[in-house]
mmCIF file of C-alpha atoms in Angstrom:
data_model
loop_
_atom_site.group_PDB
_atom_site.id
_atom_site.type_symbol
_atom_site.label_atom_id
_atom_site.label_comp_id
_atom_site.label_asym_id
_atom_site.label_seq_id
_atom_site.Cartn_x
_atom_site.Cartn_y
_atom_site.Cartn_z
ATOM 1 C CA MET A 1 0.291 0.156 -0.251
ATOM 2 C CA THR A 2 1.045 3.271 -0.655
ATOM 3 C CA THR A 3 1.808 5.635 2.254
ATOM 4 C CA ILE A 4 2.962 9.430 3.439
ATOM 5 C CA THR A 5 6.677 9.128 4.231
ATOM 6 C CA GLU A 6 7.377 12.556 4.528
ATOM 7 C CA ALA A 7 5.331 16.076 5.995
ATOM 8 C CA ARG A 8 7.786 19.040 5.453
ATOM 9 C CA VAL A 9 7.379 22.779 6.190
ATOM 10 C CA ILE A 10 8.743 25.067 3.771
ATOM 11 C CA VAL A 11 9.217 29.107 4.747
ATOM 12 C CA THR A 12 10.005 31.596 2.128
ATOM 13 C CA ALA A 13 9.719 35.135 1.186
ATOM 14 C CA PRO A 14 9.995 35.714 -2.334
ATOM 15 C CA GLY A 15 8.269 38.953 -2.444
ATOM 16 C CA ARG A 16 5.770 38.005 0.536
ATOM 17 C CA ASN A 17 5.769 35.451 3.307
ATOM 18 C CA TYR A 18 4.357 31.758 2.134
ATOM 19 C CA VAL A 19 4.398 28.758 3.594
ATOM 20 C CA THR A 20 3.891 25.367 2.052
ATOM 21 C CA LEU A 21 3.326 21.785 2.943
ATOM 22 C CA LYS A 22 5.599 18.962 0.747
ATOM 23 C CA ILE A 23 3.827 15.725 1.109
ATOM 24 C CA THR A 24 5.691 12.954 -0.198
ATOM 25 C CA THR A 25 4.490 9.315 -0.851
ATOM 26 C CA SER A 26 6.091 6.151 -0.935
ATOM 27 C CA ASP A 27 6.147 5.694 -4.878
ATOM 28 C CA GLY A 28 7.872 9.597 -5.032
ATOM 29 C CA VAL A 29 5.025 11.284 -5.549
ATOM 30 C CA VAL A 30 4.641 14.696 -4.033
ATOM 31 C CA GLY A 31 2.063 16.657 -3.118
ATOM 32 C CA TRP A 32 2.071 20.484 -2.245
ATOM 33 C CA GLY A 33 -0.056 22.897 0.215
ATOM 34 C CA ASP A 34 -0.508 26.258 1.486
ATOM 35 C CA ALA A 35 -0.363 27.031 4.947
ATOM 36 C CA THR A 36 -0.074 31.047 4.929
ATOM 37 C CA LEU A 37 -1.845 33.056 6.936
ATOM 38 C CA ASN A 38 -0.546 36.549 6.573
ATOM 39 C CA GLY A 39 0.921 38.230 9.585
ATOM 40 C CA ARG A 40 0.883 34.716 11.505
ATOM 41 C CA GLU A 41 2.828 32.056 9.631
ATOM 42 C CA LEU A 42 5.353 30.967 11.915
ATOM 43 C CA ALA A 43 2.016 30.061 14.116
ATOM 44 C CA VAL A 44 0.849 27.368 11.793
ATOM 45 C CA ALA A 45 4.316 26.613 10.267
ATOM 46 C CA ALA A 46 4.709 25.505 13.765
ATOM 47 C CA TYR A 47 1.343 24.057 14.213
ATOM 48 C CA LEU A 48 1.686 21.641 11.019
ATOM 49 C CA THR A 49 5.230 20.896 12.145
ATOM 50 C CA GLU A 50 4.805 19.748 15.918
ATOM 51 C CA HIS A 51 1.208 18.583 15.642
ATOM 52 C CA VAL A 52 0.232 17.464 12.523
ATOM 53 C CA CYS A 53 2.862 16.280 10.282
ATOM 54 C CA PRO A 54 4.103 13.546 12.175
ATOM 55 C CA LEU A 55 0.288 12.308 11.977
ATOM 56 C CA LEU A 56 0.434 11.485 8.031
ATOM 57 C CA VAL A 57 3.576 9.790 8.176
ATOM 58 C CA GLY A 58 2.138 5.877 7.591
ATOM 59 C CA ARG A 59 -1.506 7.078 6.294
ATOM 60 C CA ASP A 60 -2.669 6.527 3.059
ATOM 61 C CA PRO A 61 -2.467 9.420 0.710
ATOM 62 C CA ALA A 62 -5.605 8.438 -1.168
ATOM 63 C CA ARG A 63 -7.941 8.764 2.021
ATOM 64 C CA ILE A 64 -8.704 12.476 1.843
ATOM 65 C CA GLU A 65 -11.907 12.915 3.633
ATOM 66 C CA ASP A 66 -10.518 10.408 6.448
ATOM 67 C CA THR A 67 -7.612 12.436 6.981
ATOM 68 C CA TRP A 68 -9.172 15.665 6.985
ATOM 69 C CA GLN A 69 -12.311 14.220 9.727
ATOM 70 C CA PHE A 70 -9.184 12.849 11.752
ATOM 71 C CA LEU A 71 -7.186 16.190 11.618
ATOM 72 C CA TYR A 72 -10.330 18.125 12.135
ATOM 73 C CA LYS A 73 -12.035 15.873 15.294
ATOM 74 C CA GLY A 74 -9.312 13.999 16.540
ATOM 75 C CA ALA A 75 -7.680 17.368 17.714
ATOM 76 C CA TYR A 76 -10.996 18.064 19.699
ATOM 77 C CA TRP A 77 -9.680 22.020 19.591
ATOM 78 C CA ARG A 78 -11.746 22.727 16.202
ATOM 79 C CA ARG A 79 -11.682 25.313 13.810
ATOM 80 C CA GLY A 80 -10.404 28.889 14.237
ATOM 81 C CA PRO A 81 -7.414 30.217 11.407
ATOM 82 C CA VAL A 82 -4.362 28.281 12.813
ATOM 83 C CA THR A 83 -6.236 24.899 12.592
ATOM 84 C CA MET A 84 -8.200 25.419 9.379
ATOM 85 C CA THR A 85 -4.896 26.721 7.528
ATOM 86 C CA ALA A 86 -2.468 23.695 8.210
ATOM 87 C CA ILE A 87 -5.360 21.353 7.631
ATOM 88 C CA ALA A 88 -6.229 22.965 3.879
ATOM 89 C CA ALA A 89 -2.397 22.521 3.348
ATOM 90 C CA VAL A 90 -2.331 18.813 4.116
ATOM 91 C CA ASP A 91 -6.032 18.931 1.910
ATOM 92 C CA VAL A 92 -4.582 20.470 -0.687
ATOM 93 C CA ALA A 93 -1.455 18.453 -1.188
ATOM 94 C CA LEU A 94 -3.600 15.429 -0.824
ATOM 95 C CA TRP A 95 -5.692 16.579 -4.094
ATOM 96 C CA ASP A 96 -2.288 17.462 -5.555
ATOM 97 C CA ILE A 97 -0.902 13.776 -5.344
ATOM 98 C CA LEU A 98 -4.417 12.098 -5.714
ATOM 99 C CA GLY A 99 -4.189 13.947 -9.553
ATOM 100 C CA LYS A 100 -0.991 13.307 -10.338
ATOM 101 C CA VAL A 101 -1.540 9.465 -9.391
ATOM 102 C CA ALA A 102 -4.239 9.681 -11.732
ATOM 103 C CA GLY A 103 -2.894 11.363 -14.668
ATOM 104 C CA LEU A 104 -6.035 14.135 -14.009
ATOM 105 C CA PRO A 105 -5.691 17.484 -13.076
ATOM 106 C CA VAL A 106 -7.902 18.589 -10.283
ATOM 107 C CA TYR A 107 -10.626 19.837 -11.601
ATOM 108 C CA LYS A 108 -11.859 16.458 -13.182
ATOM 109 C CA LEU A 109 -11.443 14.223 -10.093
ATOM 110 C CA LEU A 110 -13.803 17.370 -8.695
ATOM 111 C CA GLY A 111 -16.096 16.471 -11.749
ATOM 112 C CA GLY A 112 -14.910 18.166 -14.812
ATOM 113 C CA ALA A 113 -14.939 21.549 -16.074
ATOM 114 C CA ALA A 114 -18.641 23.429 -15.413
ATOM 115 C CA ARG A 115 -17.056 26.204 -17.547
ATOM 116 C CA ASP A 116 -14.046 27.258 -19.719
ATOM 117 C CA GLY A 117 -12.791 29.513 -18.030
ATOM 118 C CA VAL A 118 -12.929 31.171 -14.203
ATOM 119 C CA LEU A 119 -13.891 35.060 -14.233
ATOM 120 C CA VAL A 120 -11.360 37.056 -12.361
ATOM 121 C CA TYR A 121 -11.566 40.464 -11.024
ATOM 122 C CA CYS A 122 -7.926 42.343 -10.488
ATOM 123 C CA HIS A 123 -7.391 45.629 -8.101
ATOM 124 C CA ALA A 124 -7.485 49.405 -9.010
ATOM 125 C CA THR A 125 -6.152 51.568 -6.933
ATOM 126 C CA GLY A 126 -4.996 55.532 -6.584
ATOM 127 C CA GLU A 127 -4.450 58.203 -4.038
ATOM 128 C CA ASP A 128 -7.171 60.294 -5.770
ATOM 129 C CA VAL A 129 -9.899 59.703 -8.133
ATOM 130 C CA PRO A 130 -7.888 60.996 -10.784
ATOM 131 C CA ALA A 131 -5.238 58.248 -10.721
ATOM 132 C CA LEU A 132 -7.388 55.643 -10.133
ATOM 133 C CA LEU A 133 -9.370 55.863 -13.307
ATOM 134 C CA ASP A 134 -5.718 56.072 -15.015
ATOM 135 C CA ASP A 135 -5.363 52.513 -13.423
ATOM 136 C CA VAL A 136 -8.662 51.144 -14.196
ATOM 137 C CA ALA A 137 -8.085 51.547 -17.664
ATOM 138 C CA ARG A 138 -4.106 50.122 -17.615
ATOM 139 C CA HIS A 139 -6.160 46.786 -16.375
ATOM 140 C CA VAL A 140 -8.985 47.381 -18.528
ATOM 141 C CA ASP A 141 -6.720 47.220 -21.483
ATOM 142 C CA GLN A 142 -4.743 44.268 -20.184
ATOM 143 C CA GLY A 143 -8.500 42.557 -20.607
ATOM 144 C CA TYR A 144 -9.694 42.400 -17.398
ATOM 145 C CA LEU A 145 -14.082 42.591 -17.438
ATOM 146 C CA ALA A 146 -14.124 42.898 -13.557
ATOM 147 C CA VAL A 147 -12.364 45.241 -11.335
ATOM 148 C CA ARG A 148 -12.240 46.114 -7.720
ATOM 149 C CA ALA A 149 -11.583 49.919 -7.044
ATOM 150 C CA GLN A 150 -10.464 51.537 -4.287
ATOM 151 C CA ALA A 151 -8.978 55.391 -3.837
ATOM 152 C CA ALA A 152 -7.398 57.355 -1.052
ATOM 153 C CA VAL A 153 -9.876 59.089 1.382
ATOM 154 C CA PRO A 154 -9.805 62.999 1.331
ATOM 155 C CA GLY A 155 -7.894 64.226 5.097
ATOM 156 C CA LEU A 156 -6.853 60.072 6.064
ATOM 157 C CA ALA A 157 -3.374 59.820 5.505
ATOM 158 C CA LYS A 158 -3.399 56.493 4.821
ATOM 159 C CA THR A 159 -6.319 54.239 2.797
ATOM 160 C CA TYR A 160 -6.975 50.480 3.310
ATOM 161 C CA GLY A 161 -6.166 49.145 0.049
ATOM 162 C CA VAL A 162 -4.572 52.112 -1.441
ATOM 163 C CA PRO A 163 -0.774 51.119 -1.903
ATOM 164 C CA THR A 164 1.773 54.098 -0.808
ATOM 165 C CA PRO A 165 3.450 56.341 -3.233
ATOM 166 C CA ASP A 166 6.682 54.550 -3.307
ATOM 167 C CA GLY A 167 4.672 51.509 -4.447
ATOM 168 C CA LYS A 168 5.258 49.359 -1.299
ATOM 169 C CA LEU A 169 2.523 46.822 -0.587
ATOM 170 C CA TYR A 170 -0.032 48.728 1.890
ATOM 171 C CA GLU A 171 -0.452 46.190 4.796
ATOM 172 C CA PRO A 172 2.381 44.423 6.114
ATOM 173 C CA ALA A 173 5.211 46.528 7.567
ATOM 174 C CA SER A 174 8.809 45.322 8.509
ATOM 175 C CA SER A 175 8.908 46.476 11.834
ATOM 176 C CA ALA A 176 8.753 45.361 15.669
ATOM 177 C CA LEU A 177 5.443 46.885 16.099
ATOM 178 C CA PRO A 178 2.446 47.413 13.598
ATOM 179 C CA GLU A 179 2.008 50.457 11.808
ATOM 180 C CA GLU A 180 -1.694 52.039 13.510
ATOM 181 C CA HIS A 181 -3.668 53.629 10.679
ATOM 182 C CA LEU A 182 -6.537 56.369 11.406
ATOM 183 C CA TRP A 183 -9.737 55.839 10.838
ATOM 184 C CA ASP A 184 -13.141 58.511 9.693
ATOM 185 C CA THR A 185 -16.224 57.038 8.535
ATOM 186 C CA ALA A 186 -17.568 60.152 7.499
ATOM 187 C CA PRO A 187 -15.765 61.198 4.875
ATOM 188 C CA TYR A 188 -15.574 57.844 3.439
ATOM 189 C CA LEU A 189 -19.367 57.160 3.648
ATOM 190 C CA ARG A 190 -18.919 61.118 1.336
ATOM 191 C CA SER A 191 -16.373 59.990 -1.144
ATOM 192 C CA ALA A 192 -17.167 56.406 -2.086
ATOM 193 C CA PRO A 193 -19.725 57.227 -4.273
ATOM 194 C CA GLU A 194 -17.733 59.786 -5.913
ATOM 195 C CA MET A 195 -15.127 57.970 -6.666
ATOM 196 C CA LEU A 196 -17.368 54.857 -8.006
ATOM 197 C CA GLY A 197 -19.930 57.398 -9.665
ATOM 198 C CA ALA A 198 -16.575 58.280 -11.799
ATOM 199 C CA VAL A 199 -15.338 54.593 -12.924
ATOM 200 C CA ARG A 200 -18.976 54.440 -14.338
ATOM 201 C CA GLU A 201 -18.750 57.929 -15.812
ATOM 202 C CA ARG A 202 -16.176 57.025 -18.051
ATOM 203 C CA PHE A 203 -16.037 53.392 -18.512
ATOM 204 C CA GLY A 204 -19.762 52.545 -18.357
ATOM 205 C CA PHE A 205 -21.106 49.675 -17.548
ATOM 206 C CA GLY A 206 -19.316 47.617 -19.910
ATOM 207 C CA ILE A 207 -17.495 46.346 -16.771
ATOM 208 C CA HIS A 208 -18.209 44.806 -13.793
ATOM 209 C CA LEU A 209 -17.013 47.267 -10.934
ATOM 210 C CA LEU A 210 -16.620 45.999 -6.864
ATOM 211 C CA HIS A 211 -15.348 47.889 -3.802
ATOM 212 C CA ASP A 212 -14.642 46.623 -0.170
ATOM 213 C CA VAL A 213 -15.209 48.186 3.128
ATOM 214 C CA HIS A 214 -13.086 45.908 4.771
ATOM 215 C CA HIS A 215 -15.259 45.913 7.563
ATOM 216 C CA ARG A 216 -15.373 49.268 8.627
ATOM 217 C CA LEU A 217 -19.029 50.282 9.038
ATOM 218 C CA THR A 218 -22.073 50.015 11.517
ATOM 219 C CA PRO A 219 -24.833 48.285 9.820
ATOM 220 C CA ILE A 220 -26.675 51.318 9.723
ATOM 221 C CA GLU A 221 -23.808 52.703 7.604
ATOM 222 C CA ALA A 222 -23.338 50.005 5.442
ATOM 223 C CA GLY A 223 -26.898 49.882 4.101
ATOM 224 C CA ARG A 224 -26.507 53.903 3.782
ATOM 225 C CA LEU A 225 -23.826 53.663 1.355
ATOM 226 C CA GLY A 226 -24.865 50.658 -0.214
ATOM 227 C CA ARG A 227 -28.217 52.897 -1.460
ATOM 228 C CA ASP A 228 -26.326 55.580 -2.150
ATOM 229 C CA LEU A 229 -23.800 52.776 -4.576
ATOM 230 C CA GLU A 230 -26.687 51.631 -6.257
ATOM 231 C CA PRO A 231 -26.864 54.058 -9.508
ATOM 232 C CA HIS A 232 -23.645 52.693 -9.686
ATOM 233 C CA ARG A 233 -24.825 48.708 -10.113
ATOM 234 C CA LEU A 234 -22.177 47.009 -8.207
ATOM 235 C CA PHE A 235 -21.111 43.664 -8.417
ATOM 236 C CA TRP A 236 -20.845 43.546 -5.004
ATOM 237 C CA MET A 237 -19.846 45.693 -1.796
ATOM 238 C CA GLU A 238 -17.614 43.390 0.236
ATOM 239 C CA ASP A 239 -16.960 43.115 3.462
ATOM 240 C CA PRO A 240 -19.511 45.759 5.263
ATOM 241 C CA THR A 241 -19.310 45.036 8.636
ATOM 242 C CA PRO A 242 -17.324 43.103 11.396
ATOM 243 C CA ALA A 243 -18.101 39.130 9.881
ATOM 244 C CA GLU A 244 -18.576 37.542 13.087
ATOM 245 C CA ASP A 245 -21.701 39.008 13.627
ATOM 246 C CA GLN A 246 -24.374 37.699 10.881
ATOM 247 C CA ALA A 247 -27.356 38.822 12.124
ATOM 248 C CA ALA A 248 -26.214 42.151 10.676
ATOM 249 C CA PHE A 249 -26.754 41.411 7.139
ATOM 250 C CA ARG A 250 -30.056 41.788 7.939
ATOM 251 C CA VAL A 251 -30.113 45.265 8.714
ATOM 252 C CA ILE A 252 -27.852 45.700 5.638
ATOM 253 C CA ARG A 253 -30.204 44.230 3.421
ATOM 254 C CA GLN A 254 -33.374 46.093 4.184
ATOM 255 C CA HIS A 255 -31.970 49.286 3.349
ATOM 256 C CA THR A 256 -29.834 47.968 0.328
ATOM 257 C CA THR A 257 -30.420 46.073 -2.811
ATOM 258 C CA THR A 258 -26.602 45.518 -3.590
ATOM 259 C CA PRO A 259 -25.064 42.684 -3.855
ATOM 260 C CA LEU A 260 -23.204 42.043 -0.355
ATOM 261 C CA ALA A 261 -20.087 39.704 -0.378
ATOM 262 C CA VAL A 262 -18.453 38.103 2.442
ATOM 263 C CA GLY A 263 -17.015 35.844 4.244
ATOM 264 C CA GLU A 264 -12.622 35.798 3.598
ATOM 265 C CA VAL A 265 -11.480 35.575 7.340
ATOM 266 C CA PHE A 266 -14.742 32.684 7.832
ATOM 267 C CA ASN A 267 -12.888 29.785 8.558
ATOM 268 C CA SER A 268 -15.564 27.266 8.859
ATOM 269 C CA ILE A 269 -19.343 26.266 7.260
ATOM 270 C CA TRP A 270 -20.219 27.655 10.513
ATOM 271 C CA ASP A 271 -19.095 30.990 10.193
ATOM 272 C CA CYS A 272 -21.725 31.669 7.261
ATOM 273 C CA GLN A 273 -24.420 29.149 7.469
ATOM 274 C CA GLN A 274 -26.891 32.159 8.783
ATOM 275 C CA LEU A 275 -25.711 34.093 6.211
ATOM 276 C CA ILE A 276 -26.029 31.382 3.819
ATOM 277 C CA THR A 277 -29.643 29.818 4.786
ATOM 278 C CA GLU A 278 -31.242 32.866 5.393
ATOM 279 C CA ARG A 279 -30.152 34.367 2.135
ATOM 280 C CA LEU A 280 -28.673 37.293 4.052
ATOM 281 C CA ILE A 281 -25.183 37.643 0.751
ATOM 282 C CA ASP A 282 -24.630 37.361 -2.574
ATOM 283 C CA TYR A 283 -21.405 35.905 -2.590
ATOM 284 C CA ILE A 284 -19.449 34.144 0.004
ATOM 285 C CA ARG A 285 -15.769 34.497 -0.565
ATOM 286 C CA THR A 286 -13.844 32.150 1.769
ATOM 287 C CA SER A 287 -10.548 30.984 0.570
ATOM 288 C CA VAL A 288 -9.328 27.078 0.209
ATOM 289 C CA THR A 289 -6.604 27.777 2.143
ATOM 290 C CA HIS A 290 -7.986 29.538 5.015
ATOM 291 C CA ALA A 291 -11.209 27.312 5.084
ATOM 292 C CA GLY A 292 -10.250 23.745 5.472
ATOM 293 C CA GLY A 293 -9.046 23.025 1.726
ATOM 294 C CA ILE A 294 -10.874 21.485 -0.937
ATOM 295 C CA THR A 295 -12.309 19.499 0.671
ATOM 296 C CA HIS A 296 -14.526 21.936 3.047
ATOM 297 C CA LEU A 297 -14.514 24.764 0.759
ATOM 298 C CA ARG A 298 -16.512 22.088 -1.464
ATOM 299 C CA ARG A 299 -19.124 21.408 1.411
ATOM 300 C CA ILE A 300 -19.243 25.612 1.804
ATOM 301 C CA PHE A 301 -20.305 26.361 -1.580
ATOM 302 C CA ALA A 302 -22.457 23.346 -1.793
ATOM 303 C CA LEU A 303 -24.537 24.484 0.877
ATOM 304 C CA ALA A 304 -23.994 28.552 -0.915
ATOM 305 C CA ASP A 305 -25.922 26.631 -4.567
ATOM 306 C CA LEU A 306 -28.707 24.873 -2.283
ATOM 307 C CA TYR A 307 -29.636 29.091 -1.300
ATOM 308 C CA GLY A 308 -28.710 31.186 -4.790
ATOM 309 C CA VAL A 309 -25.560 32.153 -3.157
ATOM 310 C CA ARG A 310 -22.514 32.410 -5.569
ATOM 311 C CA THR A 311 -18.830 31.702 -5.243
ATOM 312 C CA GLY A 312 -15.859 34.647 -5.176
ATOM 313 C CA SER A 313 -13.774 33.383 -3.783
ATOM 314 C CA HIS A 314 -10.712 35.611 -2.048
ATOM 315 C CA GLY A 315 -7.147 35.382 -3.420
ATOM 316 C CA PRO A 316 -4.621 38.017 -2.582
ATOM 317 C CA GLY A 317 -1.153 38.204 -2.856
ATOM 318 C CA ASP A 318 -0.728 36.720 0.228
ATOM 319 C CA LEU A 319 -1.913 33.597 -0.183
ATOM 320 C CA SER A 320 1.002 31.673 -2.362
ATOM 321 C CA PRO A 321 0.443 30.519 -6.252
ATOM 322 C CA VAL A 322 -0.567 26.925 -4.555
ATOM 323 C CA SER A 323 -3.394 28.210 -3.054
ATOM 324 C CA LEU A 324 -4.689 30.034 -5.989
ATOM 325 C CA ALA A 325 -4.585 27.079 -8.508
ATOM 326 C CA ALA A 326 -6.491 25.132 -6.097
ATOM 327 C CA ALA A 327 -8.996 28.237 -5.972
ATOM 328 C CA LEU A 328 -9.512 27.476 -9.631
ATOM 329 C CA HIS A 329 -9.756 24.132 -9.937
ATOM 330 C CA VAL A 330 -12.583 24.267 -7.425
ATOM 331 C CA ASP A 331 -13.718 27.398 -9.609
ATOM 332 C CA LEU A 332 -13.936 25.670 -12.884
ATOM 333 C CA SER A 333 -15.991 22.500 -11.276
ATOM 334 C CA VAL A 334 -18.630 24.350 -8.830
ATOM 335 C CA PRO A 335 -21.886 25.178 -10.647
ATOM 336 C CA ASN A 336 -22.674 28.228 -8.463
ATOM 337 C CA PHE A 337 -19.354 30.003 -9.259
ATOM 338 C CA GLY A 338 -19.942 34.018 -9.536
ATOM 339 C CA ILE A 339 -15.851 35.139 -10.108
ATOM 340 C CA GLN A 340 -12.282 34.813 -8.549
ATOM 341 C CA GLU A 341 -9.705 37.841 -6.959
ATOM 342 C CA PHE A 342 -6.945 37.645 -8.341
ATOM 343 C CA MET A 343 -4.269 40.016 -7.078
ATOM 344 C CA GLY A 344 -1.142 38.452 -9.049
ATOM 345 C CA HIS A 345 2.460 37.895 -6.962
ATOM 346 C CA ARG A 346 5.395 40.174 -7.246
ATOM 347 C CA GLU A 347 8.703 38.207 -8.138
ATOM 348 C CA PRO A 348 10.551 37.010 -7.494
ATOM 349 C CA ALA A 349 7.317 34.659 -6.723
ATOM 350 C CA SER A 350 7.887 32.850 -10.073
ATOM 351 C CA GLU A 351 11.379 31.979 -9.343
ATOM 352 C CA VAL A 352 10.173 29.779 -6.664
ATOM 353 C CA PHE A 353 7.327 28.842 -7.621
ATOM 354 C CA ARG A 354 6.616 26.845 -11.214
ATOM 355 C CA THR A 355 2.544 27.579 -12.441
ATOM 356 C CA GLY A 356 0.257 26.452 -15.252
ATOM 357 C CA TYR A 357 -2.804 28.688 -14.739
ATOM 358 C CA THR A 358 -3.113 31.311 -17.620
ATOM 359 C CA PHE A 359 -4.879 34.256 -18.168
ATOM 360 C CA GLU A 360 -6.890 35.742 -21.202
ATOM 361 C CA ASN A 361 -9.506 37.647 -22.222
ATOM 362 C CA GLY A 362 -10.563 38.548 -18.419
ATOM 363 C CA TYR A 363 -10.666 34.672 -17.621
ATOM 364 C CA LEU A 364 -8.375 31.845 -15.668
ATOM 365 C CA HIS A 365 -7.687 28.586 -16.370
ATOM 366 C CA PRO A 366 -6.319 26.519 -13.928
ATOM 367 C CA GLY A 367 -4.637 24.130 -16.814
ATOM 368 C CA ASP A 368 -4.299 20.567 -17.720
ATOM 369 C CA GLU A 369 -1.310 19.093 -16.043
ATOM 370 C CA PRO A 370 -2.333 16.685 -13.295
ATOM 371 C CA GLY A 371 -2.366 17.644 -10.299
ATOM 372 C CA LEU A 372 -2.789 21.598 -9.692
ATOM 373 C CA GLY A 373 0.047 22.685 -12.132
ATOM 374 C CA VAL A 374 2.170 24.161 -9.758
ATOM 375 C CA GLU A 375 5.524 23.346 -8.536
ATOM 376 C CA VAL A 376 7.605 24.212 -5.993
ATOM 377 C CA ASP A 377 11.496 25.079 -6.128
ATOM 378 C CA GLU A 378 13.513 24.283 -3.152
ATOM 379 C CA GLU A 379 16.219 25.603 -3.553
ATOM 380 C CA ALA A 380 14.801 28.420 -5.056
ATOM 381 C CA ALA A 381 12.914 28.567 -1.446
ATOM 382 C CA ALA A 382 15.917 28.969 0.461
ATOM 383 C CA ARG A 383 17.577 32.000 -1.238
ATOM 384 C CA PHE A 384 14.717 34.086 0.263
ATOM 385 C CA PRO A 385 14.048 33.174 4.132
ATOM 386 C CA TYR A 386 11.232 34.642 6.469
ATOM 387 C CA ASP A 387 10.978 38.005 6.594
ATOM 388 C CA PRO A 388 9.290 39.254 9.788
ATOM 389 C CA ARG A 389 5.856 41.678 8.663
ATOM 390 C CA GLN A 390 2.933 42.664 11.071
ATOM 391 C CA LEU A 391 -0.582 43.774 9.890
ATOM 392 C CA PRO A 392 -1.955 47.376 10.744
ATOM 393 C CA VAL A 393 -4.003 48.337 13.707
ATOM 394 C CA ASN A 394 -6.427 50.509 12.697
ATOM 395 C CA ARG A 395 -7.532 53.039 15.100
ATOM 396 C CA ARG A 396 -10.649 56.583 14.889
ATOM 397 C CA LEU A 397 -9.635 59.798 15.381
ATOM 398 C CA ASP A 398 -10.561 59.525 19.248
ATOM 399 C CA GLY A 399 -7.449 57.107 19.790
ATOM 400 C CA SER A 400 -10.187 54.172 20.119
ATOM 401 C CA VAL A 401 -9.383 50.762 18.230
ATOM 402 C CA HIS A 402 -11.674 50.019 15.341
ATOM 403 C CA ASP A 403 -11.698 47.392 13.154
ATOM 404 C CA TRP A 404 -8.754 46.948 10.080
#
């Protein structure tokens, strides 16, 4: 019988910090899984190395469901981002192995393609509205059909989603302590409709337009913003309120018909059960890496399908190409796919991760290589050591801590 002979964690930072799990079988087949949790990478690396990898040696790699249940139910302390990211890495690596053994891309193991390609949206940003419009134009020229638009809020030194003028990442800081950003809701609620209206005025309704609130509003504020955005016909308004309070979306629903998307910080089907079954959202944004892998993500998407909720998986650059590839295989196969986030990856990521997915005319395809279609160069990974970074903390103008 084929068994798992080794499970090993690789931490590397080719542009961003990534945690990768390598599983090797007695037949010499290697599977790759992404275990990256932005800002808490080493917590997952330790969970895998100390608690999970020793349990995998000797197990049958083809018993994917059994391994998932073993790691989830067997640990007693269930759920949470660290645990579910670790389980996801194992699960995705095992699907990769199964595809390689079968000689098939993973999406064919999931029932085959339900579409020809995966519609993706990009990120367009600007220090002001004119700069944003130029960035939208640049992405439209590249072939994108859907664009997430973010612009700096007048009067605030930093705004989520907008890189600094020097081109550095807007999220993590290489310092012992996190950066602290100031937030004021009032100017944001005034500027967001004007900003998105300017995008519509220049580009019309021929592109899909998305916007991320990043959990900054109260339910009634989110309802007001959604109502103000209705003339601009957004594809969705993302993460309008802190995601822990599922019932808050009832209030938002009462005040706007703007489609709602949420779920990138969710780790299990229980985090979004009420949102889906009460039809309080239109898109569920759980990601393959943070929600227990392909096995559990399919359960979430199957529940969503019963209630007319479509998928819109989180796909940031702080998840590795292994995660994106796994997401694309799921996206291609599920009946209720909506859209996939696609930020791409900063160089020199391509020196470490060899990818088989392709972009054309606004759509991604995972490719037809056996497994996920991504391989990792371990020698290259060793050239980019871990770079400790901190995610920002958000404060209101009065100094109190706010949701970031």
